[in-house]
mmCIF file with all atom_site columns, C-alpha atoms in Angstrom:
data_model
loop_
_atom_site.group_PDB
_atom_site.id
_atom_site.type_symbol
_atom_site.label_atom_id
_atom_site.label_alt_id
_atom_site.label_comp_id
_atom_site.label_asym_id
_atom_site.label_entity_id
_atom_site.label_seq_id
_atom_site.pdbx_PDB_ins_code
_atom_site.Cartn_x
_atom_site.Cartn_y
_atom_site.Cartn_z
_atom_site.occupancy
_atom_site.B_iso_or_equiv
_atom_site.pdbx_formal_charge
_atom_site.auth_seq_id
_atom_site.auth_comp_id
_atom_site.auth_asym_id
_atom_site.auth_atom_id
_atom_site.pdbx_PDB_model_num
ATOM 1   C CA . UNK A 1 1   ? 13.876 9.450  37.439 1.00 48.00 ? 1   UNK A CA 1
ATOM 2   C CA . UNK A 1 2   ? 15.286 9.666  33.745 1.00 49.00 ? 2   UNK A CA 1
ATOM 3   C CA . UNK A 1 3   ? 18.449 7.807  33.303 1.00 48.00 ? 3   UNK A CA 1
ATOM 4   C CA . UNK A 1 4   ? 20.886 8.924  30.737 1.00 45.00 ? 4   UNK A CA 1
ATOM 5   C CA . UNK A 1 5   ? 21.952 6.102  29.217 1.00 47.00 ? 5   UNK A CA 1
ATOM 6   C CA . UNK A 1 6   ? 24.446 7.350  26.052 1.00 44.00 ? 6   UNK A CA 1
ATOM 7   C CA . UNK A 1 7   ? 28.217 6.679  27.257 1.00 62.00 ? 7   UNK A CA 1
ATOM 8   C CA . UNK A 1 8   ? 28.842 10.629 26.736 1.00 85.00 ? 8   UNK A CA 1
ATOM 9   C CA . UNK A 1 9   ? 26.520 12.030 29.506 1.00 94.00 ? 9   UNK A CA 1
ATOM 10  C CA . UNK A 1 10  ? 28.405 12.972 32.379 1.00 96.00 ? 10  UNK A CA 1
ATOM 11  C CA . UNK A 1 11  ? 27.531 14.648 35.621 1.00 97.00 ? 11  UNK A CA 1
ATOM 12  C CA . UNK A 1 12  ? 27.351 18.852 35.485 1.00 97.00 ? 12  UNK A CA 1
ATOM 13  C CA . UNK A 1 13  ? 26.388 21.308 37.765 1.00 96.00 ? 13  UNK A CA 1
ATOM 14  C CA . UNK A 1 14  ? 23.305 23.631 38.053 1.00 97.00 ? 14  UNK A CA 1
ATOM 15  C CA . UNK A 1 15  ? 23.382 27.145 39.898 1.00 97.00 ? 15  UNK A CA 1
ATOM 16  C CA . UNK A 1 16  ? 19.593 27.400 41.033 1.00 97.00 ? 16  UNK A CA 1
ATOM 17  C CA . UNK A 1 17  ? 17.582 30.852 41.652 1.00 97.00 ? 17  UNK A CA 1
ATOM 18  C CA . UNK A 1 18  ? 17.175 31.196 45.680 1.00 96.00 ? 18  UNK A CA 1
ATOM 19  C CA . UNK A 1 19  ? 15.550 28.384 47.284 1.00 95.00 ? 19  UNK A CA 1
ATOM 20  C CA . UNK A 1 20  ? 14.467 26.931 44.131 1.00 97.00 ? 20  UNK A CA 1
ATOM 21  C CA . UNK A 1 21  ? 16.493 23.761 44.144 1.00 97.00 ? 21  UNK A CA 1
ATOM 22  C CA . UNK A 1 22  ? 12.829 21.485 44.475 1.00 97.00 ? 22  UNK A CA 1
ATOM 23  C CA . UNK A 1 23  ? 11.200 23.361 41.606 1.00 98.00 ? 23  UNK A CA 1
ATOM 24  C CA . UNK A 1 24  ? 14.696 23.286 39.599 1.00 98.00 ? 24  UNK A CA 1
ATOM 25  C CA . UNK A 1 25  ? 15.205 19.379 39.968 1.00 98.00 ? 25  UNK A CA 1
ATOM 26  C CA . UNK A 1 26  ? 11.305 18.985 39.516 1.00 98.00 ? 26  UNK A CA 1
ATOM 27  C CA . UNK A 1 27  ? 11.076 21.073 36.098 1.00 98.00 ? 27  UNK A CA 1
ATOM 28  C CA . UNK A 1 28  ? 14.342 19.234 34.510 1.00 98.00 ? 28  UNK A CA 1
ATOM 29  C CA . UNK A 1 29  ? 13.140 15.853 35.121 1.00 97.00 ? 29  UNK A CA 1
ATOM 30  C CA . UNK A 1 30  ? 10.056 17.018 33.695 1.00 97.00 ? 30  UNK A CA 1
ATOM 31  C CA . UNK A 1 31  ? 12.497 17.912 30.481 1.00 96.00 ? 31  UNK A CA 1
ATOM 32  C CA . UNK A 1 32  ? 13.766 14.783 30.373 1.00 95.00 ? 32  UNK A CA 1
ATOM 33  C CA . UNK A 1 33  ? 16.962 15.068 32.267 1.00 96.00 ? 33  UNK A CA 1
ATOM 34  C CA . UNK A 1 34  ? 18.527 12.744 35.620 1.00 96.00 ? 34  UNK A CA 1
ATOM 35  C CA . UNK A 1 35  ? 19.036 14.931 38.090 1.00 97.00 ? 35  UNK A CA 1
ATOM 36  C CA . UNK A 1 36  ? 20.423 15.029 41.152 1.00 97.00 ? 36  UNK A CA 1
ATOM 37  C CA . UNK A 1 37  ? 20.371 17.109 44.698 1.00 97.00 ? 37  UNK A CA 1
ATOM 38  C CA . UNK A 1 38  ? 21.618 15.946 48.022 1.00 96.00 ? 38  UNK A CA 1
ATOM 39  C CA . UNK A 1 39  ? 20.445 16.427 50.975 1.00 95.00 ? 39  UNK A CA 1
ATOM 40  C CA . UNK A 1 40  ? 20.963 16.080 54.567 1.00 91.00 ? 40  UNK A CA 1
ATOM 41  C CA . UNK A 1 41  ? 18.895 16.309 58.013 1.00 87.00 ? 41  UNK A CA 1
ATOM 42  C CA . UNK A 1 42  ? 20.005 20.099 59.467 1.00 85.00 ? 42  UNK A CA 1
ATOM 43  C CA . UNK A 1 43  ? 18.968 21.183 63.056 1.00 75.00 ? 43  UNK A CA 1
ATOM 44  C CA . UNK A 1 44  ? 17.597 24.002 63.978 1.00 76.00 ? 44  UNK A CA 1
ATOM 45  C CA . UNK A 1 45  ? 16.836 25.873 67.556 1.00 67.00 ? 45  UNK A CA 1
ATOM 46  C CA . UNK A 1 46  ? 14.229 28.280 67.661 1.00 74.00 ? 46  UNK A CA 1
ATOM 47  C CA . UNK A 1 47  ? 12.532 29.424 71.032 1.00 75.00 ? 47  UNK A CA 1
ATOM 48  C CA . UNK A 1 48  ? 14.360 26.704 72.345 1.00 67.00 ? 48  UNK A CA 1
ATOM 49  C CA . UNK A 1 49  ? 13.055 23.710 70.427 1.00 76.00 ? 49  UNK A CA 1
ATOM 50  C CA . UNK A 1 50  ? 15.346 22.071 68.115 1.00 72.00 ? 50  UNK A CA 1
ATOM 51  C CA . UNK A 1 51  ? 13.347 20.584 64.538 1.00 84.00 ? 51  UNK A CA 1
ATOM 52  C CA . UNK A 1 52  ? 15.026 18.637 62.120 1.00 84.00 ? 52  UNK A CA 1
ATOM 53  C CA . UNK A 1 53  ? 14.220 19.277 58.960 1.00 89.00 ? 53  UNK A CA 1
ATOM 54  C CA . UNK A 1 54  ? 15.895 18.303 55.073 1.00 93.00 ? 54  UNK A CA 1
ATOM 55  C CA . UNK A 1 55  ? 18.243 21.200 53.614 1.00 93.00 ? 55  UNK A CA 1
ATOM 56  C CA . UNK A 1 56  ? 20.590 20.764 50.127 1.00 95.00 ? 56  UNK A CA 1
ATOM 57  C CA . UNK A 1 57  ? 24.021 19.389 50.780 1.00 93.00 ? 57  UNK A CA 1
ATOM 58  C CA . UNK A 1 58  ? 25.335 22.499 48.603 1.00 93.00 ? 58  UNK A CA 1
ATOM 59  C CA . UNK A 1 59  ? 22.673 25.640 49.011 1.00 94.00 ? 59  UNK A CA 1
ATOM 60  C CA . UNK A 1 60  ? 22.039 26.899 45.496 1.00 95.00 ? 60  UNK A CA 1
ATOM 61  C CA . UNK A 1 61  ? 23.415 23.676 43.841 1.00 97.00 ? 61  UNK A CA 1
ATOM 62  C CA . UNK A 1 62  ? 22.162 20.219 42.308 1.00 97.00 ? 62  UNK A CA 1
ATOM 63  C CA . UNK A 1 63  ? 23.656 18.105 39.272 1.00 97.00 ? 63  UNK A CA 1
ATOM 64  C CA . UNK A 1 64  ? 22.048 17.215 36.372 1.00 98.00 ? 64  UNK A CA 1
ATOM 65  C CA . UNK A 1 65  ? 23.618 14.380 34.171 1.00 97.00 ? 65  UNK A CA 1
ATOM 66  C CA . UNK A 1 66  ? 23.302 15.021 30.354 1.00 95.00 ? 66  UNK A CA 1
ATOM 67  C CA . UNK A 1 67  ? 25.015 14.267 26.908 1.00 94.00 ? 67  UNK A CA 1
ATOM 68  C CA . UNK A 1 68  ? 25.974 18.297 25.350 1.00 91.00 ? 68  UNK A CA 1
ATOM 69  C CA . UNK A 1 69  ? 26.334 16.145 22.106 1.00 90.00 ? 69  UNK A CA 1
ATOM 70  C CA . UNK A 1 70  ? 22.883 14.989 22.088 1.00 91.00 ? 70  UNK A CA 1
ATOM 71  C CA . UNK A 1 71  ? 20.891 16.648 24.299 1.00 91.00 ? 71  UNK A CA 1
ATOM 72  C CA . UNK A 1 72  ? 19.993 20.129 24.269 1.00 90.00 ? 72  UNK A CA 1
ATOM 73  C CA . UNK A 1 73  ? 21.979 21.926 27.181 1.00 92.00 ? 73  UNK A CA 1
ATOM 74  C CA . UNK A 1 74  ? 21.104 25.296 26.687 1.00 93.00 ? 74  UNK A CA 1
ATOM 75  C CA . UNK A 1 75  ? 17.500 24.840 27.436 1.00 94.00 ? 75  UNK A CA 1
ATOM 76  C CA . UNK A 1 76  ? 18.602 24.239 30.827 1.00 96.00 ? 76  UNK A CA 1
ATOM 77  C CA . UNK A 1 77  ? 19.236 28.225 31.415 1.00 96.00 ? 77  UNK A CA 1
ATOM 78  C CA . UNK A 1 78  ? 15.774 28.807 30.701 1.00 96.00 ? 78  UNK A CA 1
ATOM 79  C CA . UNK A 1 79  ? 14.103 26.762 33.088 1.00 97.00 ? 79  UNK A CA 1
ATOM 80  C CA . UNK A 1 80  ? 12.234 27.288 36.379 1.00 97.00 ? 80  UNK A CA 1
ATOM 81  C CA . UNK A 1 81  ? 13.847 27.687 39.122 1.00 97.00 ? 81  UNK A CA 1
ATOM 82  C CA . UNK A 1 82  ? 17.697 27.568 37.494 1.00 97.00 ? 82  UNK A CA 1
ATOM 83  C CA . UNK A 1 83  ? 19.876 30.264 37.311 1.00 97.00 ? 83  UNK A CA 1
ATOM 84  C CA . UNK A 1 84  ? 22.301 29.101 34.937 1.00 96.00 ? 84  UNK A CA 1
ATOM 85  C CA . UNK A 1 85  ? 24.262 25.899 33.708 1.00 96.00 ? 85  UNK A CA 1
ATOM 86  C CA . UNK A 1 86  ? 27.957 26.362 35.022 1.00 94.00 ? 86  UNK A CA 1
ATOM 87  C CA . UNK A 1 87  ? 29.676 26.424 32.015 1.00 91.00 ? 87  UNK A CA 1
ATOM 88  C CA . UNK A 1 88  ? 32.985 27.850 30.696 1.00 90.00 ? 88  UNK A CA 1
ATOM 89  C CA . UNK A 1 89  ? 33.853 29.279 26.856 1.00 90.00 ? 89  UNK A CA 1
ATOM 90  C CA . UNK A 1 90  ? 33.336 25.437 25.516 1.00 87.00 ? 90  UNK A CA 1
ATOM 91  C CA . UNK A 1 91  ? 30.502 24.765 27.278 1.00 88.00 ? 91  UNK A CA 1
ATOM 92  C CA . UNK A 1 92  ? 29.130 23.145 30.245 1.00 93.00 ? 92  UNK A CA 1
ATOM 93  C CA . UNK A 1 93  ? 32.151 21.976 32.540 1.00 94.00 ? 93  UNK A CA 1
ATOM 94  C CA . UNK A 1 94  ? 31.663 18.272 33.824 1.00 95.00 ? 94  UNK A CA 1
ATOM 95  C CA . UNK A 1 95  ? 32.894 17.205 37.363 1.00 95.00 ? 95  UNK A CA 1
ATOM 96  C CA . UNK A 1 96  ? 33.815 13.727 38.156 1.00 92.00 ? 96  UNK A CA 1
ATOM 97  C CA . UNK A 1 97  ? 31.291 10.795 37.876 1.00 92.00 ? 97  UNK A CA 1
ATOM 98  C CA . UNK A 1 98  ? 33.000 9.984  41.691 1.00 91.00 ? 98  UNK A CA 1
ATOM 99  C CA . UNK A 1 99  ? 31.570 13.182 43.153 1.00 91.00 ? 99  UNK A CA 1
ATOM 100 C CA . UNK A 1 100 ? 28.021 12.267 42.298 1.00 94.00 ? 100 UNK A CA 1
ATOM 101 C CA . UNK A 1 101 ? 28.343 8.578  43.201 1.00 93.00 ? 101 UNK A CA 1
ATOM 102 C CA . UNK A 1 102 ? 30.419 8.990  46.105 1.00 90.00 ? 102 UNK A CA 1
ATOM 103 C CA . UNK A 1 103 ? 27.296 11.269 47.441 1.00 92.00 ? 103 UNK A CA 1
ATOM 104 C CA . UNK A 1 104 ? 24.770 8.808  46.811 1.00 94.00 ? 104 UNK A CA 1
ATOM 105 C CA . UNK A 1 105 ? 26.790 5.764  48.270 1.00 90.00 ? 105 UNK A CA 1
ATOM 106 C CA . UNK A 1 106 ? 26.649 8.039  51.378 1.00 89.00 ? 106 UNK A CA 1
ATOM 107 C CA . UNK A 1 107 ? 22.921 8.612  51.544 1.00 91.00 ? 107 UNK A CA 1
ATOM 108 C CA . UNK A 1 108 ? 21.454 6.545  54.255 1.00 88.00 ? 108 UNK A CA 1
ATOM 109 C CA . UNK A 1 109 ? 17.788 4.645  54.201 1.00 89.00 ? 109 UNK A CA 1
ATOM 110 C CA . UNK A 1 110 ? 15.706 7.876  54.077 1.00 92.00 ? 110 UNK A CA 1
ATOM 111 C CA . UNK A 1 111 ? 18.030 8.942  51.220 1.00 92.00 ? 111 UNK A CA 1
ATOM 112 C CA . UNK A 1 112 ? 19.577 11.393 52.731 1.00 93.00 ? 112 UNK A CA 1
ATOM 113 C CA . UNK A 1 113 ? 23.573 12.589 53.149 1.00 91.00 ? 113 UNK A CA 1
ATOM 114 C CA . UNK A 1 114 ? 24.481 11.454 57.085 1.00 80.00 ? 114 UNK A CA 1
ATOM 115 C CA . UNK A 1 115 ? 27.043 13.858 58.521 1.00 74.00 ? 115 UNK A CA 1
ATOM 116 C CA . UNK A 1 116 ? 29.596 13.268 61.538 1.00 60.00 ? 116 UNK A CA 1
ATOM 117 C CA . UNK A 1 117 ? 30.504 15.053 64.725 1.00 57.00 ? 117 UNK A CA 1
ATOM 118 C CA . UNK A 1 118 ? 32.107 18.177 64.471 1.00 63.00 ? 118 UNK A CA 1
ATOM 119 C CA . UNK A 1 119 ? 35.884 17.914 64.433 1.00 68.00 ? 119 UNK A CA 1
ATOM 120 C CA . UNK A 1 120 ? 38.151 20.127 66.337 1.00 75.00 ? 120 UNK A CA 1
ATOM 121 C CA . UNK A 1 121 ? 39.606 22.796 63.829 1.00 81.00 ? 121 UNK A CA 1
ATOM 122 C CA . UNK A 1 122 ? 40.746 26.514 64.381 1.00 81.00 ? 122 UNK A CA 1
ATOM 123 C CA . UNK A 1 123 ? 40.462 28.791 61.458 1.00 85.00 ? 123 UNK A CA 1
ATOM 124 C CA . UNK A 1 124 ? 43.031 29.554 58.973 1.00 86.00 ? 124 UNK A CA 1
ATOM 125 C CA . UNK A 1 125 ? 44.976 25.617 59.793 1.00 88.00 ? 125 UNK A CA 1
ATOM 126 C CA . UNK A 1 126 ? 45.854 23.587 57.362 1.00 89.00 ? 126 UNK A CA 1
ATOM 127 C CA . UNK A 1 127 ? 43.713 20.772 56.886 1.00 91.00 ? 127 UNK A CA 1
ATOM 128 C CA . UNK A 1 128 ? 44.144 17.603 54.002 1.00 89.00 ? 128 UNK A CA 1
ATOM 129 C CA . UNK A 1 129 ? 40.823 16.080 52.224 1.00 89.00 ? 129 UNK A CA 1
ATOM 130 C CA . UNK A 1 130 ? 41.009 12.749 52.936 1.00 84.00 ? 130 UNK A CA 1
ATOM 131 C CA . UNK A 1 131 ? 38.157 11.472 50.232 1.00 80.00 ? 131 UNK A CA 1
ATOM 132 C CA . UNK A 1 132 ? 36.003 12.565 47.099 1.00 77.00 ? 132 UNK A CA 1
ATOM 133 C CA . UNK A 1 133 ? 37.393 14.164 43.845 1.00 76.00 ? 133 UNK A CA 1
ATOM 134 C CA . UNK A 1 134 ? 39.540 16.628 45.933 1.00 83.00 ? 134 UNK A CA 1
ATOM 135 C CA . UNK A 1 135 ? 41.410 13.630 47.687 1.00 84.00 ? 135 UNK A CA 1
ATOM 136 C CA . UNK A 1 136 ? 44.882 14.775 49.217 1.00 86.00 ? 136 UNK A CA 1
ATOM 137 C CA . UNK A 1 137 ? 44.482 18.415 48.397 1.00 87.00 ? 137 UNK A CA 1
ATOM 138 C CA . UNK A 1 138 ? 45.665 20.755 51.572 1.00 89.00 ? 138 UNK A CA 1
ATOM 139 C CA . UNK A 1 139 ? 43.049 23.919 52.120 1.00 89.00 ? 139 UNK A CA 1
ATOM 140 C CA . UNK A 1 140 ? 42.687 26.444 54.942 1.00 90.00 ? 140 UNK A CA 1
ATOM 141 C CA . UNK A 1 141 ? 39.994 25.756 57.343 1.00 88.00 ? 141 UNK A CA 1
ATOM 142 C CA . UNK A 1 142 ? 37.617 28.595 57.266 1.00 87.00 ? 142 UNK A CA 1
ATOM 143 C CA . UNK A 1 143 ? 34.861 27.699 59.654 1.00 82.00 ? 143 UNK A CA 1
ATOM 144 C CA . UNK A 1 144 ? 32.011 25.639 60.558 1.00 80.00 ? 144 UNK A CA 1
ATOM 145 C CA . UNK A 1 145 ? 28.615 25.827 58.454 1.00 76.00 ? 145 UNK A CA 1
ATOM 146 C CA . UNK A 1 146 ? 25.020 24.608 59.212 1.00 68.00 ? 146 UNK A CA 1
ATOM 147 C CA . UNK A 1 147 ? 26.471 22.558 62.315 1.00 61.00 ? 147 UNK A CA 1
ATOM 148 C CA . UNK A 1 148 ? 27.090 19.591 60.187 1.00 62.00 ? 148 UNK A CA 1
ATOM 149 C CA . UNK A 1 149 ? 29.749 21.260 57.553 1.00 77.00 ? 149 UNK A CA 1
ATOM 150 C CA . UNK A 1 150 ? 32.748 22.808 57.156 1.00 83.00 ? 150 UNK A CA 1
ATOM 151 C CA . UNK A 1 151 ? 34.150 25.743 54.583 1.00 86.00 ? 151 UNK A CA 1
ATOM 152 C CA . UNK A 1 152 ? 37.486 24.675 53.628 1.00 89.00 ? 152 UNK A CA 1
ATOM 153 C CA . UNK A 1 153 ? 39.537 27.539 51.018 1.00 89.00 ? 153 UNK A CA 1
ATOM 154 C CA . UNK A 1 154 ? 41.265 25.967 48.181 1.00 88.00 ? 154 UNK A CA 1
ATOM 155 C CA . UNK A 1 155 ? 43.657 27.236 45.524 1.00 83.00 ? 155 UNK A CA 1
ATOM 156 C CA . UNK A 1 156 ? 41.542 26.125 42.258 1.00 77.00 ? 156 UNK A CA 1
ATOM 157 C CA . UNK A 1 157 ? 41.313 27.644 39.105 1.00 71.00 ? 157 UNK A CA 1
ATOM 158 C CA . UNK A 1 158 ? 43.958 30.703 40.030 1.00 75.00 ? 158 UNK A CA 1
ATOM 159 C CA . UNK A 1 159 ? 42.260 31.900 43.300 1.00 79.00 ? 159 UNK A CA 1
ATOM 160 C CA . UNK A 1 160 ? 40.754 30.913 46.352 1.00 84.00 ? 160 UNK A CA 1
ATOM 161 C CA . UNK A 1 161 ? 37.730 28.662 46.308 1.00 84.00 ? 161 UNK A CA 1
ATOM 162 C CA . UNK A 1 162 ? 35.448 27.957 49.170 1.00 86.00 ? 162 UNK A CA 1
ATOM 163 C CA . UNK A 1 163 ? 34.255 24.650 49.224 1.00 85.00 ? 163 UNK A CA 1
ATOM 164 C CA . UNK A 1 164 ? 31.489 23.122 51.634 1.00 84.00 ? 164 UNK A CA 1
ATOM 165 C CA . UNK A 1 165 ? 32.408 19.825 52.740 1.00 83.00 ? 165 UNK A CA 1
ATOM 166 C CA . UNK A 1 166 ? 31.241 16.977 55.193 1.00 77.00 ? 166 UNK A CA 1
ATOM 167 C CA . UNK A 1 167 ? 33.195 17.148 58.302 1.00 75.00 ? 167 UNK A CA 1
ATOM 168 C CA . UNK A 1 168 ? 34.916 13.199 57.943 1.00 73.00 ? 168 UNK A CA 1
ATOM 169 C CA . UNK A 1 169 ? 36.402 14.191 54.967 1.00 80.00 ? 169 UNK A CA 1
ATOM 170 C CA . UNK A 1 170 ? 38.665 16.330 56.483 1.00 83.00 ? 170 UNK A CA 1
ATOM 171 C CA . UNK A 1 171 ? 41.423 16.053 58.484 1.00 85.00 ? 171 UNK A CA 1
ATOM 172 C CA . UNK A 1 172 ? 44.722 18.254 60.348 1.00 85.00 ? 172 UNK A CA 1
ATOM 173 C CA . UNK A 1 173 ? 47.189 18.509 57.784 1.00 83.00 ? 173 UNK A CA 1
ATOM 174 C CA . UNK A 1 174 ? 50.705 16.650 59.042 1.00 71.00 ? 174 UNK A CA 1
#
């Protein structure tokens, strides 16, 4: 994989088309860019077998790390597989270097995300992040997703935000 290594690039986030996060990653590292999608083992039953197979961490998502001072951003939107760049009026809108690297610190030999049990939540209770950039921030607890996450609403950026997280991060709100 590219590495970015100017002291301005920073982590960012890339919307991709549906179910093009492969082709997405594969085309921007073909441009030159690190990139960056987690993923985890999900289960699924089907005529009652139960296959494991790898799914993205954050369906529709991956990160890309870049330099918008040096390295041209916009070409991003036009690539295969990606929808768009998430970006505000100023331009692409970083997230913490911790995110990232607090993901791939949790990746296990195979290099993928390892999830926990399933905790014991009831919707719309009040439940604390307990790691990762949103550490200490109370959310409601919407419900359980893909049997190995959970939706938890947040008040961010005026509104409510659903956010996908792994189930040890969160815990009952005191």
């Amino acid at each position: 994989m590219p590495t970015a290594l100017s002291t301005g690039a920073r982590w960012y986030v890339v919307q991709a088309r549906h179910l093009s996060e492969q082709r997405a990653v594969h085309e921007l590292e073909n441009q030159g860019f690190e990139t960056f999608l987690p993923c985890y083992l999900r289960r699924r039953r089907h005529a009652r077998k139960v296959t494991v197979a790898p799914a993205p961490l954050f369906p529709g998502y991956l990160f890309v790390r870049l330099d918008p001072a040096r390295q041209r951003w916009r070409s991003i939107n036009g690539t295969f597989g990606v929808a768009r760049l998430v970006a505000g009026e100023s331009g692409p809108l970083p997230i913490a270097d911790a995110v990232v690297e607090g993901l791939r610190a949790r990746r296990d030999g195979q290099g993928y995300i390892a999830l926990s049990q399933r905790p014991d939540f009831a919707p719309g209770q009040m439940v604390r992040i307990r790691s990762g950039s949103f550490a200490e921030t109370l959310g409601l607890f919407e419900g359980f997703r893909d049997r190995d996450r959970i939706a938890v609403l947040l008040d961010l950026l005026g509104g409510k935000v659903r956010v996908l997280l792994d189930e040890d991060m969160v815990e009952k709100a005191a």
